[in-house]
Structure formats: structure tokens, C-alpha cells
Amino acid sequence: MKKLLSTVGLAATVFSTSSLLSTSAFATDWQEIEAQAEGQTVYFHAWGGSQEINRYLQWADTRLQQQYGVTLKHVNVTDIAETTTRLIAEKAAGKNTGGSVDMVWINGENFKSMKDNALLFGPFAESLPSWQYVDKSLPVDVDFSEPTEGLEAPWGVGQLVFIHDSESLYNPPQSFSEMLSYAKAYPNRLTYPRPPEFHGTSVLKSMLIELTDNDPALAKPVSEAQFDAVTAPLWKYLDEFHKVAWRGGKQFPAGTSESIQLLDDGQIDLAVTFNPNAVYSAQASGKLEESTKAYAMQYGALSNIHFLAIPWNAKSSAGAQVAINFLLSPEAQSRKGDINIWGDPSVLSSDYLTGSAQNTQQFKSVAEPHPSWQAAIEKEWLKRYGS
């Protein structure tokens, strides 16, 4: 039987993370955790902007109820930063048990914020039985360069890619420089989601990486002096791009779903997604034509691991551990990676996967900047273009 943290290890963990953890939540035996989880409802805060993802989570709820008596309630959020704010408020109010959030889908700046504010339960990730299946060659122990320290479990691989219809746009732009030239030649045909929606912010980060040839400063915490100098090429680029962008750069899609809809309606020539296989599931559901294809810029695709975590005060921490363990199982990861269902690239070694999940498409990878750059870029974008 796979063991969890020892009493001594648990005590050290509690003090080292400054988290007010319930010792009963760290059972010494996985079967005990499963027993505690039975009958619990897990309120899972996750982005809900994709019907494919929403349907997948409905399937996961059914399987969790059947196998473990755990109910998974998807709390649809536009931006997980909303959940971070809620948890900070609960922390300030001294609500250290019985919290309103049991599980979160996070990475990047939101993880760092939750970690810095001691809002996370754990470490728990490496104690999950399904941890044995995880591909350790992936950067599963860091999140936007921030060590995860077992406070979140990897769930999938994200890559920023563009979608085009090969019948109407046979040779799409291969760089952001070419994208600007294309936009000038064909005004009102290109755009990107409105930051701080994470697809939009990801486009900005990708632009900045290419325009600065991945300035080494991007891998380190941002400073005010660095920010102004490093981001200057980005604002110069956007000032030009917005003049010829869709709706004159005065309006932006709300997210990837609207971006894909605009592409399918023929209003724009490129859509954006953080799933290199999203085009297949969109084709399967009739949202995109069979002639659509996904591609990455020549410089590479902005890439990261996305994770699952449990707040320090979760009411159903045992249920959340069981849910995360299931979502990391070969069954759940194979279904999630199925290009006709979600197509999200798996974090498991391919030996444990079945079907199309074994061969999901991935592109040349470009690492995320340090998470501190994200909030700074979003703030400046809103200041310049948000009104």
C-alpha cells in the first residue's frame, strides 16, 4: 500500500509552508483517504470557456461518483485570479477550515500568489498513487520557473498555437513580424483575445519573447527599470498592429472560444488556443471546418504545464485528493488526451496511455517568463489599450 507523509514529515511540512493544515487530512494510508472522501462534494474552480472541457469534467464527475462516491462540482470561472482573491479574503477572515473552494486549476502567477500567501494544502502531489505514471522528464516540479514543492499536481501540457483555414490562408504568418506585415496588407483580419484573459496575455508574452529574442531578464523577477526597457518593442509593435487589427484594435475577442467562432464565421484569419490539439476536437464537434489547421510560430510555442491544487482550508480535502488522483490516472488522462474529446496533451508517460492520447501533437517549446512579468504586462496593456 502506498504510504503518505509520516508524522515527522508532516510536522516539518506544516511549519515550513506556514500553512494551517488539518492533520486528519494527511491520512497515513491511501485507503483511509478514500474512506474519508466518500460522500464528499468537491467544489472545483476551473476555467469554463470550452464546451469540450466542460463535458470532460461532467464525465469525470460521473466516474468519481461511481468509483469513489465523490461528487465533482465544476465552478465555472473566467479567471482563476477571482478564486485567489476569494481565498485571500477567507485567510484574512481567519476561515482556516470549511472553505468554499476544494480544488483549483492553476498555474503561473496564480500559483505563485497562492503559494506566497500560504493558501495551499500540501505537499501532496508525490503522495498520490497516480504519481507513478507521471512523465518526470517534463518540468512537472516547476511552474513558470517557480518550484511547485508538491503543492500542485501536473494535469496537462499547454502550448500557444494559432489556427487557420488552409483553404483561405494557405501560408499563414510564421512570426509576429510577418503577422504585422499581413495585418497591414489585409486590415481588419487579425486580432487576439483581450488581456487579462490568459490567452490574450499569452499572445503578448509570446510577442515579447520573439521581439526581444527572449531577453534573459524575462526569466527573472521583473523590476520597474527592466520592465520599461524590455517591453518597449512590444508597445511599439502593438501601436502599429492595433491600427490595422480587427475593429481597429478598439475591440477584442473575450477568449479563445470567441476567437475560434470568429474564424469559423470568416471574420478573422487566425484564432488562438493553448491546446495544440483543440482544432481536432473543434472539428469533431462541428465548430471548425476540416480544412483548419494548428501551427506554432517559427520561434516556438509558449509552453507550460497546468496544474491542480487544493486550498489550505478546503472542506473536502480528502475528496480533492481522490479527484486529482483520478484525473491523473491512465483512464482519465487517455480520455482527456483523445483528440475527439479534449486533446489536451498528457503529463503521463506514453506507455500508460491509450488511443490518440499517445500521439497528441506538440510543437517546439518556449518557456514561460517569470510569473511576475504577467501581472506587469497586463497592467500596462490595460493602461494603454484597455479603455
PDB file of N, CA and C in Angstrom, residues 37-78:
ATOM      1  N   ALA A  37     -13.063  10.441   1.823  1.00  0.00           N
ATOM      2  CA  ALA A  37     -13.603  11.160   0.662  1.00  0.00           C
ATOM      3  C   ALA A  37     -15.015  10.745   0.303  1.00  0.00           C
ATOM      4  N   GLU A  38     -15.386   9.515   0.640  1.00  0.00           N
ATOM      5  CA  GLU A  38     -16.697   9.012   0.226  1.00  0.00           C
ATOM      6  C   GLU A  38     -17.812   9.903   0.760  1.00  0.00           C
ATOM      7  N   GLY A  39     -18.686  10.326  -0.141  1.00  0.00           N
ATOM      8  CA  GLY A  39     -19.794  11.203   0.213  1.00  0.00           C
ATOM      9  C   GLY A  39     -19.471  12.684   0.144  1.00  0.00           C
ATOM     10  N   GLN A  40     -18.212  13.036  -0.087  1.00  0.00           N
ATOM     11  CA  GLN A  40     -17.841  14.442  -0.141  1.00  0.00           C
ATOM     12  C   GLN A  40     -18.142  15.056  -1.507  1.00  0.00           C
ATOM     13  N   THR A  41     -18.431  16.342  -1.504  1.00  0.00           N
ATOM     14  CA  THR A  41     -18.591  17.126  -2.730  1.00  0.00           C
ATOM     15  C   THR A  41     -17.381  18.042  -2.869  1.00  0.00           C
ATOM     16  N   VAL A  42     -16.723  17.966  -4.015  1.00  0.00           N
ATOM     17  CA  VAL A  42     -15.527  18.753  -4.274  1.00  0.00           C
ATOM     18  C   VAL A  42     -15.887  19.907  -5.203  1.00  0.00           C
ATOM     19  N   TYR A  43     -15.768  21.127  -4.690  1.00  0.00           N
ATOM     20  CA  TYR A  43     -16.046  22.311  -5.496  1.00  0.00           C
ATOM     21  C   TYR A  43     -14.757  22.705  -6.221  1.00  0.00           C
ATOM     22  N   PHE A  44     -14.769  22.457  -7.523  1.00  0.00           N
ATOM     23  CA  PHE A  44     -13.578  22.599  -8.370  1.00  0.00           C
ATOM     24  C   PHE A  44     -13.683  23.886  -9.172  1.00  0.00           C
ATOM     25  N   HIS A  45     -12.855  24.864  -8.839  1.00  0.00           N
ATOM     26  CA  HIS A  45     -12.840  26.136  -9.564  1.00  0.00           C
ATOM     27  C   HIS A  45     -11.922  25.987 -10.773  1.00  0.00           C
ATOM     28  N   ALA A  46     -12.504  26.104 -11.951  1.00  0.00           N
ATOM     29  CA  ALA A  46     -11.754  25.898 -13.190  1.00  0.00           C
ATOM     30  C   ALA A  46     -12.349  26.745 -14.299  1.00  0.00           C
ATOM     31  N   TRP A  47     -11.477  27.123 -15.217  1.00  0.00           N
ATOM     32  CA  TRP A  47     -11.921  27.864 -16.397  1.00  0.00           C
ATOM     33  C   TRP A  47     -12.976  27.047 -17.135  1.00  0.00           C
ATOM     34  N   GLY A  48     -14.035  27.720 -17.561  1.00  0.00           N
ATOM     35  CA  GLY A  48     -15.124  27.004 -18.218  1.00  0.00           C
ATOM     36  C   GLY A  48     -15.441  27.534 -19.591  1.00  0.00           C
ATOM     37  N   GLY A  49     -14.423  28.026 -20.291  1.00  0.00           N
ATOM     38  CA  GLY A  49     -14.659  28.648 -21.592  1.00  0.00           C
ATOM     39  C   GLY A  49     -14.681  27.687 -22.760  1.00  0.00           C
ATOM     40  N   SER A  50     -14.679  26.389 -22.510  1.00  0.00           N
ATOM     41  CA  SER A  50     -14.665  25.394 -23.581  1.00  0.00           C
ATOM     42  C   SER A  50     -15.679  24.309 -23.277  1.00  0.00           C
ATOM     43  N   GLN A  51     -16.596  24.064 -24.214  1.00  0.00           N
ATOM     44  CA  GLN A  51     -17.588  23.018 -24.017  1.00  0.00           C
ATOM     45  C   GLN A  51     -16.935  21.646 -23.956  1.00  0.00           C
ATOM     46  N   GLU A  52     -15.821  21.477 -24.697  1.00  0.00           N
ATOM     47  CA  GLU A  52     -15.120  20.192 -24.645  1.00  0.00           C
ATOM     48  C   GLU A  52     -14.601  19.913 -23.236  1.00  0.00           C
ATOM     49  N   ILE A  53     -14.030  20.934 -22.609  1.00  0.00           N
ATOM     50  CA  ILE A  53     -13.528  20.775 -21.244  1.00  0.00           C
ATOM     51  C   ILE A  53     -14.682  20.541 -20.275  1.00  0.00           C
ATOM     52  N   ASN A  54     -15.749  21.308 -20.433  1.00  0.00           N
ATOM     53  CA  ASN A  54     -16.894  21.174 -19.538  1.00  0.00           C
ATOM     54  C   ASN A  54     -17.492  19.774 -19.615  1.00  0.00           C
ATOM     55  N   ARG A  55     -17.610  19.240 -20.834  1.00  0.00           N
ATOM     56  CA  ARG A  55     -18.153  17.887 -20.987  1.00  0.00           C
ATOM     57  C   ARG A  55     -17.208  16.848 -20.388  1.00  0.00           C
ATOM     58  N   TYR A  56     -15.916  17.071 -20.521  1.00  0.00           N
ATOM     59  CA  TYR A  56     -14.948  16.147 -19.930  1.00  0.00           C
ATOM     60  C   TYR A  56     -15.098  16.118 -18.411  1.00  0.00           C
ATOM     61  N   LEU A  57     -15.266  17.271 -17.799  1.00  0.00           N
ATOM     62  CA  LEU A  57     -15.407  17.328 -16.346  1.00  0.00           C
ATOM     63  C   LEU A  57     -16.718  16.699 -15.899  1.00  0.00           C
ATOM     64  N   GLN A  58     -17.760  16.773 -16.725  1.00  0.00           N
ATOM     65  CA  GLN A  58     -19.017  16.082 -16.412  1.00  0.00           C
ATOM     66  C   GLN A  58     -18.796  14.570 -16.411  1.00  0.00           C
ATOM     67  N   TRP A  59     -18.018  14.085 -17.377  1.00  0.00           N
ATOM     68  CA  TRP A  59     -17.678  12.662 -17.407  1.00  0.00           C
ATOM     69  C   TRP A  59     -16.883  12.274 -16.166  1.00  0.00           C
ATOM     70  N   ALA A  60     -15.904  13.100 -15.788  1.00  0.00           N
ATOM     71  CA  ALA A  60     -15.084  12.816 -14.610  1.00  0.00           C
ATOM     72  C   ALA A  60     -15.943  12.756 -13.356  1.00  0.00           C
ATOM     73  N   ASP A  61     -16.915  13.642 -13.250  1.00  0.00           N
ATOM     74  CA  ASP A  61     -17.830  13.627 -12.103  1.00  0.00           C
ATOM     75  C   ASP A  61     -18.584  12.297 -12.035  1.00  0.00           C
ATOM     76  N   THR A  62     -19.072  11.846 -13.169  1.00  0.00           N
ATOM     77  CA  THR A  62     -19.796  10.571 -13.201  1.00  0.00           C
ATOM     78  C   THR A  62     -18.917   9.418 -12.738  1.00  0.00           C
ATOM     79  N   ARG A  63     -17.675   9.378 -13.240  1.00  0.00           N
ATOM     80  CA  ARG A  63     -16.769   8.297 -12.886  1.00  0.00           C
ATOM     81  C   ARG A  63     -16.377   8.364 -11.405  1.00  0.00           C
ATOM     82  N   LEU A  64     -16.149   9.563 -10.887  1.00  0.00           N
ATOM     83  CA  LEU A  64     -15.791   9.710  -9.476  1.00  0.00           C
ATOM     84  C   LEU A  64     -16.933   9.273  -8.561  1.00  0.00           C
ATOM     85  N   GLN A  65     -18.161   9.592  -8.962  1.00  0.00           N
ATOM     86  CA  GLN A  65     -19.305   9.147  -8.160  1.00  0.00           C
ATOM     87  C   GLN A  65     -19.428   7.637  -8.189  1.00  0.00           C
ATOM     88  N   GLN A  66     -19.234   7.051  -9.368  1.00  0.00           N
ATOM     89  CA  GLN A  66     -19.356   5.602  -9.499  1.00  0.00           C
ATOM     90  C   GLN A  66     -18.277   4.865  -8.712  1.00  0.00           C
ATOM     91  N   GLN A  67     -17.032   5.347  -8.796  1.00  0.00           N
ATOM     92  CA  GLN A  67     -15.914   4.612  -8.229  1.00  0.00           C
ATOM     93  C   GLN A  67     -15.624   4.942  -6.771  1.00  0.00           C
ATOM     94  N   TYR A  68     -15.871   6.205  -6.375  1.00  0.00           N
ATOM     95  CA  TYR A  68     -15.428   6.629  -5.044  1.00  0.00           C
ATOM     96  C   TYR A  68     -16.510   7.317  -4.216  1.00  0.00           C
ATOM     97  N   GLY A  69     -17.684   7.534  -4.778  1.00  0.00           N
ATOM     98  CA  GLY A  69     -18.718   8.256  -4.057  1.00  0.00           C
ATOM     99  C   GLY A  69     -18.397   9.715  -3.857  1.00  0.00           C
ATOM    100  N   VAL A  70     -17.556  10.259  -4.734  1.00  0.00           N
ATOM    101  CA  VAL A  70     -17.153  11.672  -4.669  1.00  0.00           C
ATOM    102  C   VAL A  70     -17.843  12.446  -5.783  1.00  0.00           C
ATOM    103  N   THR A  71     -18.445  13.561  -5.449  1.00  0.00           N
ATOM    104  CA  THR A  71     -19.105  14.418  -6.429  1.00  0.00           C
ATOM    105  C   THR A  71     -18.177  15.577  -6.796  1.00  0.00           C
ATOM    106  N   LEU A  72     -17.964  15.774  -8.091  1.00  0.00           N
ATOM    107  CA  LEU A  72     -17.113  16.870  -8.576  1.00  0.00           C
ATOM    108  C   LEU A  72     -18.003  17.960  -9.142  1.00  0.00           C
ATOM    109  N   LYS A  73     -18.048  19.099  -8.474  1.00  0.00           N
ATOM    110  CA  LYS A  73     -18.851  20.238  -8.922  1.00  0.00           C
ATOM    111  C   LYS A  73     -17.940  21.256  -9.604  1.00  0.00           C
ATOM    112  N   HIS A  74     -18.132  21.444 -10.896  1.00  0.00           N
ATOM    113  CA  HIS A  74     -17.327  22.403 -11.645  1.00  0.00           C
ATOM    114  C   HIS A  74     -17.871  23.807 -11.403  1.00  0.00           C
ATOM    115  N   VAL A  75     -17.084  24.635 -10.738  1.00  0.00           N
ATOM    116  CA  VAL A  75     -17.432  26.042 -10.547  1.00  0.00           C
ATOM    117  C   VAL A  75     -16.745  26.816 -11.659  1.00  0.00           C
ATOM    118  N   ASN A  76     -17.545  27.271 -12.607  1.00  0.00           N
ATOM    119  CA  ASN A  76     -17.025  27.911 -13.818  1.00  0.00           C
ATOM    120  C   ASN A  76     -16.512  29.317 -13.500  1.00  0.00           C
ATOM    121  N   VAL A  77     -15.226  29.550 -13.732  1.00  0.00           N
ATOM    122  CA  VAL A  77     -14.655  30.880 -13.518  1.00  0.00           C
ATOM    123  C   VAL A  77     -14.003  31.378 -14.806  1.00  0.00           C
ATOM    124  N   THR A  78     -14.092  32.672 -15.020  1.00  0.00           N
ATOM    125  CA  THR A  78     -13.478  33.286 -16.196  1.00  0.00           C
ATOM    126  C   THR A  78     -11.974  33.397 -16.023  1.00  0.00           C
TER     127      THR A  78
END
